[in-house]
PDB file of C-alpha atoms and ligand atoms in Angstrom:
ATOM      1  CA  UNK A   1     117.579  75.805  95.548  1.00 92.00           C
ATOM      2  CA  UNK A   2     115.487  75.022  98.413  1.00 96.00           C
ATOM      3  CA  UNK A   3     111.814  75.900  97.959  1.00 98.00           C
ATOM      4  CA  UNK A   4     108.499  76.024 100.045  1.00 98.00           C
ATOM      5  CA  UNK A   5     105.185  77.208  99.447  1.00 98.00           C
ATOM      6  CA  UNK A   6     101.858  77.404 101.237  1.00 97.00           C
ATOM      7  CA  UNK A   7      98.327  78.330 100.903  1.00 98.00           C
ATOM      8  CA  UNK A   8      97.024  81.406 102.840  1.00 98.00           C
ATOM      9  CA  UNK A   9      93.476  81.484 103.727  1.00 98.00           C
ATOM     10  CA  UNK A  10      93.110  85.011 104.817  1.00 98.00           C
ATOM     11  CA  UNK A  11      94.944  87.989 105.703  1.00 98.00           C
ATOM     12  CA  UNK A  12      95.729  86.601 109.459  1.00 98.00           C
ATOM     13  CA  UNK A  13      97.569  83.644 107.685  1.00 98.00           C
ATOM     14  CA  UNK A  14      99.826  86.163 105.607  1.00 98.00           C
ATOM     15  CA  UNK A  15     100.521  87.672 109.031  1.00 98.00           C
ATOM     16  CA  UNK A  16     101.213  84.378 110.512  1.00 98.00           C
ATOM     17  CA  UNK A  17     103.613  83.136 107.555  1.00 98.00           C
ATOM     18  CA  UNK A  18     105.464  86.419 108.134  1.00 98.00           C
ATOM     19  CA  UNK A  19     105.847  85.897 111.371  1.00 98.00           C
ATOM     20  CA  UNK A  20     107.136  82.603 111.045  1.00 98.00           C
ATOM     21  CA  UNK A  21     109.830  83.692 108.651  1.00 98.00           C
ATOM     22  CA  UNK A  22     110.737  86.492 111.248  1.00 97.00           C
ATOM     23  CA  UNK A  23     111.333  83.876 113.784  1.00 97.00           C
ATOM     24  CA  UNK A  24     113.650  81.996 111.566  1.00 97.00           C
ATOM     25  CA  UNK A  25     115.392  85.432 110.771  1.00 97.00           C
ATOM     26  CA  UNK A  26     115.804  86.079 114.285  1.00 95.00           C
ATOM     27  CA  UNK A  27     118.135  83.080 114.661  1.00 93.00           C
ATOM     28  CA  UNK A  28     120.215  84.107 112.091  1.00 91.00           C
ATOM     29  CA  UNK A  29     122.426  87.062 112.690  1.00 90.00           C
ATOM     30  CA  UNK A  30     123.703  87.658 109.086  1.00 93.00           C
ATOM     31  CA  UNK A  31     122.704  90.536 106.985  1.00 96.00           C
ATOM     32  CA  UNK A  32     119.958  89.295 104.608  1.00 97.00           C
ATOM     33  CA  UNK A  33     118.395  90.492 101.207  1.00 98.00           C
ATOM     34  CA  UNK A  34     114.904  89.165 100.772  1.00 98.00           C
ATOM     35  CA  UNK A  35     112.848  89.894  97.723  1.00 98.00           C
ATOM     36  CA  UNK A  36     108.929  90.338  97.696  1.00 98.00           C
ATOM     37  CA  UNK A  37     107.590  89.745  94.409  1.00 98.00           C
ATOM     38  CA  UNK A  38     103.965  89.925  93.500  1.00 98.00           C
ATOM     39  CA  UNK A  39     101.104  92.051  91.910  1.00 98.00           C
ATOM     40  CA  UNK A  40      99.651  94.921  93.690  1.00 96.00           C
ATOM     41  CA  UNK A  41      97.199  93.849  96.416  1.00 97.00           C
ATOM     42  CA  UNK A  42      99.029  90.224  96.450  1.00 98.00           C
ATOM     43  CA  UNK A  43      99.891  90.757 100.203  1.00 98.00           C
ATOM     44  CA  UNK A  44     103.434  91.758 100.202  1.00 98.00           C
ATOM     45  CA  UNK A  45     102.968  94.654 102.725  1.00 98.00           C
ATOM     46  CA  UNK A  46     100.873  92.249 104.933  1.00 98.00           C
ATOM     47  CA  UNK A  47     103.654  89.839 104.747  1.00 98.00           C
ATOM     48  CA  UNK A  48     106.017  92.398 105.997  1.00 98.00           C
ATOM     49  CA  UNK A  49     103.885  93.414 108.980  1.00 98.00           C
ATOM     50  CA  UNK A  50     104.044  89.739 110.093  1.00 98.00           C
ATOM     51  CA  UNK A  51     107.893  89.691 109.936  1.00 98.00           C
ATOM     52  CA  UNK A  52     107.872  93.031 112.024  1.00 98.00           C
ATOM     53  CA  UNK A  53     105.332  91.814 114.428  1.00 97.00           C
ATOM     54  CA  UNK A  54     107.636  88.593 115.247  1.00 97.00           C
ATOM     55  CA  UNK A  55     110.148  91.430 116.298  1.00 96.00           C
ATOM     56  CA  UNK A  56     107.801  93.191 118.470  1.00 96.00           C
ATOM     57  CA  UNK A  57     106.747  95.917 116.242  1.00 95.00           C
ATOM     58  CA  UNK A  58     103.139  96.395 116.764  1.00 91.00           C
ATOM     59  CA  UNK A  59     102.685  99.910 115.107  1.00 88.00           C
ATOM     60  CA  UNK A  60     101.248 100.353 111.481  1.00 90.00           C
ATOM     61  CA  UNK A  61     103.486  99.446 108.372  1.00 94.00           C
ATOM     62  CA  UNK A  62     102.865 101.297 105.327  1.00 89.00           C
ATOM     63  CA  UNK A  63     104.252 100.735 101.919  1.00 86.00           C
ATOM     64  CA  UNK A  64     107.087 103.423 101.663  1.00 90.00           C
ATOM     65  CA  UNK A  65     105.819 104.111  97.916  1.00 85.00           C
ATOM     66  CA  UNK A  66     107.143 107.476  97.615  1.00 86.00           C
ATOM     67  CA  UNK A  67     109.957 107.409 100.268  1.00 89.00           C
ATOM     68  CA  UNK A  68     111.048 104.226  98.704  1.00 95.00           C
ATOM     69  CA  UNK A  69     112.535 102.955 101.991  1.00 96.00           C
ATOM     70  CA  UNK A  70     111.258 102.791 105.637  1.00 97.00           C
ATOM     71  CA  UNK A  71     113.529 101.955 108.573  1.00 96.00           C
ATOM     72  CA  UNK A  72     112.500  99.811 111.632  1.00 97.00           C
ATOM     73  CA  UNK A  73     114.851  99.633 114.701  1.00 96.00           C
ATOM     74  CA  UNK A  74     114.374  95.945 115.787  1.00 94.00           C
ATOM     75  CA  UNK A  75     115.926  94.886 119.215  1.00 91.00           C
ATOM     76  CA  UNK A  76     119.333  93.732 117.720  1.00 90.00           C
ATOM     77  CA  UNK A  77     119.517  95.288 114.226  1.00 94.00           C
ATOM     78  CA  UNK A  78     117.682  97.247 111.583  1.00 97.00           C
ATOM     79  CA  UNK A  79     115.280  96.179 109.147  1.00 98.00           C
ATOM     80  CA  UNK A  80     114.937  98.230 105.817  1.00 97.00           C
ATOM     81  CA  UNK A  81     111.382  97.820 104.301  1.00 98.00           C
ATOM     82  CA  UNK A  82     111.642  99.011 100.459  1.00 98.00           C
ATOM     83  CA  UNK A  83     108.805  99.502  98.126  1.00 97.00           C
ATOM     84  CA  UNK A  84     110.417 100.187  94.702  1.00 97.00           C
ATOM     85  CA  UNK A  85     107.330 100.156  92.655  1.00 96.00           C
ATOM     86  CA  UNK A  86     107.630 104.005  91.975  1.00 95.00           C
ATOM     87  CA  UNK A  87     111.386 103.667  91.127  1.00 95.00           C
ATOM     88  CA  UNK A  88     111.785 105.162  87.747  1.00 91.00           C
ATOM     89  CA  UNK A  89     115.241 103.913  86.877  1.00 94.00           C
ATOM     90  CA  UNK A  90     117.477 101.216  88.774  1.00 94.00           C
ATOM     91  CA  UNK A  91     120.377 103.772  88.685  1.00 94.00           C
ATOM     92  CA  UNK A  92     118.263 106.068  91.176  1.00 94.00           C
ATOM     93  CA  UNK A  93     119.277 103.297  93.686  1.00 95.00           C
ATOM     94  CA  UNK A  94     122.826 104.258  93.307  1.00 94.00           C
ATOM     95  CA  UNK A  95     122.015 107.844  94.158  1.00 92.00           C
ATOM     96  CA  UNK A  96     120.328 106.823  97.332  1.00 92.00           C
ATOM     97  CA  UNK A  97     123.617 104.844  98.368  1.00 94.00           C
ATOM     98  CA  UNK A  98     121.782 101.532  98.127  1.00 94.00           C
ATOM     99  CA  UNK A  99     124.820  99.498  98.921  1.00 91.00           C
ATOM    100  CA  UNK A 100     125.166 101.157 102.376  1.00 94.00           C
ATOM    101  CA  UNK A 101     121.787  99.285 103.089  1.00 96.00           C
ATOM    102  CA  UNK A 102     123.070  96.037 102.649  1.00 95.00           C
ATOM    103  CA  UNK A 103     125.297  95.450 105.868  1.00 92.00           C
ATOM    104  CA  UNK A 104     126.674  92.543 107.573  1.00 92.00           C
ATOM    105  CA  UNK A 105     123.606  92.478 110.124  1.00 94.00           C
ATOM    106  CA  UNK A 106     120.667  94.403 108.682  1.00 97.00           C
ATOM    107  CA  UNK A 107     117.737  92.911 107.108  1.00 98.00           C
ATOM    108  CA  UNK A 108     116.475  94.279 103.663  1.00 98.00           C
ATOM    109  CA  UNK A 109     113.109  93.334 102.662  1.00 98.00           C
ATOM    110  CA  UNK A 110     112.346  94.498  99.316  1.00 98.00           C
ATOM    111  CA  UNK A 111     108.931  95.002  97.529  1.00 98.00           C
ATOM    112  CA  UNK A 112     109.108  95.085  93.421  1.00 98.00           C
ATOM    113  CA  UNK A 113     112.851  94.044  93.508  1.00 98.00           C
ATOM    114  CA  UNK A 114     112.317  93.632  89.603  1.00 97.00           C
ATOM    115  CA  UNK A 115     112.354  97.508  89.352  1.00 96.00           C
ATOM    116  CA  UNK A 116     115.854  97.416  90.818  1.00 97.00           C
ATOM    117  CA  UNK A 117     117.091  94.701  88.571  1.00 95.00           C
ATOM    118  CA  UNK A 118     120.755  95.112  87.854  1.00 94.00           C
ATOM    119  CA  UNK A 119     121.563  97.244  90.708  1.00 96.00           C
ATOM    120  CA  UNK A 120     119.922  95.309  93.639  1.00 96.00           C
ATOM    121  CA  UNK A 121     122.354  92.557  95.193  1.00 94.00           C
ATOM    122  CA  UNK A 122     120.949  89.225  94.690  1.00 95.00           C
ATOM    123  CA  UNK A 123     118.492  87.912  96.919  1.00 98.00           C
ATOM    124  CA  UNK A 124     119.118  85.514  99.636  1.00 98.00           C
ATOM    125  CA  UNK A 125     115.458  84.429  99.463  1.00 98.00           C
ATOM    126  CA  UNK A 126     112.860  85.348  96.883  1.00 98.00           C
ATOM    127  CA  UNK A 127     109.205  85.381  98.281  1.00 98.00           C
ATOM    128  CA  UNK A 128     106.664  85.438  95.874  1.00 98.00           C
ATOM    129  CA  UNK A 129     102.988  86.029  96.812  1.00 98.00           C
ATOM    130  CA  UNK A 130      99.975  85.438  94.364  1.00 98.00           C
ATOM    131  CA  UNK A 131      96.268  85.848  94.546  1.00 98.00           C
ATOM    132  CA  UNK A 132      94.542  82.215  94.627  1.00 98.00           C
ATOM    133  CA  UNK A 133      90.950  83.217  95.426  1.00 97.00           C
ATOM    134  CA  UNK A 134      89.811  83.798  98.161  1.00 97.00           C
ATOM    135  CA  UNK A 135      93.359  83.686  99.568  1.00 98.00           C
ATOM    136  CA  UNK A 136      96.861  83.840  98.461  1.00 98.00           C
ATOM    137  CA  UNK A 137      99.826  81.299  97.721  1.00 98.00           C
ATOM    138  CA  UNK A 138     103.098  82.430  99.224  1.00 98.00           C
ATOM    139  CA  UNK A 139     106.399  80.413  97.809  1.00 98.00           C
ATOM    140  CA  UNK A 140     109.860  81.083  99.197  1.00 98.00           C
ATOM    141  CA  UNK A 141     112.876  80.136  96.985  1.00 98.00           C
ATOM    142  CA  UNK A 142     116.554  80.326  98.081  1.00 98.00           C
ATOM    143  CA  UNK A 143     118.875  82.217  96.162  1.00 98.00           C
ATOM    144  CA  UNK A 144     122.120  81.618  98.195  1.00 97.00           C
ATOM    145  CA  UNK A 145     123.434  78.888 100.757  1.00 97.00           C
ATOM    146  CA  UNK A 146     122.364  81.208 103.610  1.00 96.00           C
ATOM    147  CA  UNK A 147     118.737  81.704 102.098  1.00 98.00           C
ATOM    148  CA  UNK A 148     118.568  77.848 101.650  1.00 98.00           C
ATOM    149  CA  UNK A 149     119.155  77.229 105.392  1.00 97.00           C
ATOM    150  CA  UNK A 150     116.641  79.803 106.283  1.00 97.00           C
ATOM    151  CA  UNK A 151     113.992  78.174 103.741  1.00 98.00           C
ATOM    152  CA  UNK A 152     114.759  74.795 105.192  1.00 98.00           C
ATOM    153  CA  UNK A 153     114.111  76.086 108.771  1.00 97.00           C
ATOM    154  CA  UNK A 154     111.047  77.495 107.863  1.00 96.00           C
ATOM    155  CA  UNK A 155     109.820  74.235 106.356  1.00 94.00           C
ATOM    156  CA  UNK A 156     110.241  72.140 109.380  1.00 89.00           C
TER     157      UNK A 156
HETATM  158  P1  LIG B 201     100.682  94.557  98.302  1.00 78.62           P
HETATM  159  O1  LIG B 201     101.596  95.086  99.549  1.00 78.62           O
HETATM  160  O2  LIG B 201     101.194  93.213  97.895  1.00 78.62           O
HETATM  161  O3  LIG B 201     100.416  95.343  97.360  1.00 78.62           O
HETATM  162  P2  LIG B 201      99.031  94.401 100.709  1.00 78.62           P
HETATM  163  O4  LIG B 201      99.747  93.609 101.759  1.00 78.62           O
HETATM  164  O5  LIG B 201      98.918  95.724 100.788  1.00 78.62           O
HETATM  165  O6  LIG B 201      99.530  93.767  99.164  1.00 78.62           O
HETATM  166  O7  LIG B 201      97.517  93.551 100.695  1.00 78.62           O
HETATM  167  C1  LIG B 201      96.489  93.944  99.760  1.00 78.62           C
HETATM  168  C2  LIG B 201      95.157  93.362 100.351  1.00 78.62           C
HETATM  169  O8  LIG B 201      95.212  91.797 100.492  1.00 78.62           O
HETATM  170  C3  LIG B 201      94.832  93.711 101.731  1.00 78.62           C
HETATM  171  O9  LIG B 201      93.645  94.116 101.827  1.00 78.62           O
HETATM  172  C4  LIG B 201      95.010  92.503 102.589  1.00 78.62           C
HETATM  173  O10 LIG B 201      94.243  92.649 103.895  1.00 78.62           O
HETATM  174  C5  LIG B 201      94.575  91.432 101.747  1.00 78.62           C
HETATM  175  N1  LIG B 201      95.194  90.038 102.000  1.00 78.62           N
HETATM  176  C6  LIG B 201      96.473  89.667 102.315  1.00 78.62           C
HETATM  177  N2  LIG B 201      96.536  88.280 102.385  1.00 78.62           N
HETATM  178  C7  LIG B 201      95.582  87.887 102.386  1.00 78.62           C
HETATM  179  C8  LIG B 201      95.028  86.492 102.377  1.00 78.62           C
HETATM  180  N3  LIG B 201      95.828  85.536 102.520  1.00 78.62           N
HETATM  181  N4  LIG B 201      93.545  86.221 101.790  1.00 78.62           N
HETATM  182  C9  LIG B 201      92.856  87.146 101.373  1.00 78.62           C
HETATM  183  N5  LIG B 201      93.488  88.604 101.422  1.00 78.62           N
HETATM  184  C10 LIG B 201      94.548  88.848 101.741  1.00 78.62           C
HETATM  185 MG1  LIG B 202     102.650  96.991  99.503  1.00 78.62          MG
END
């Protein structure tokens, strides 16, 4: 397992960390599953905004709390941003055809992956955000070989 963590002093540092990951993702054409863990208010959506910014998306990024997933067309592929906070049962993911989202090229970024445990495919990278007043700590842990290469590139 490859691990990397960093203190994020303010919101802009969280966006910058997301951007840095986005730049590494842009160099990898594979489909990726990225889990974003952390309490409410830890900065998961802010981090996602950074990832999307790096691909040129400058519009708003809202947590798809009720729709569960929001789709973003990036220049070369699609990013699916999930927020599973309100998911009642992991089996609901089967009804929404969850497997179809995990293609050979798309990126899935999933807030509250714990709600989908048992149904979601394993994460390439688990990203955990934690409040450490006045800022946050972000930690990335790889779950696959592919994820390990990404974390190594980010740590360089
Ligand atoms: P989540 O999606 O985990 O619920 P959000 O991304 O919506 O959390 O962020 C919650 C709040 O935390 C926002 O007001 C955001 O500006 C703030 N925030 C994000 N990163 C930091 C940071 N590094 N330091 C301080 N506040 C931050
Ligand atoms: Mg959120």
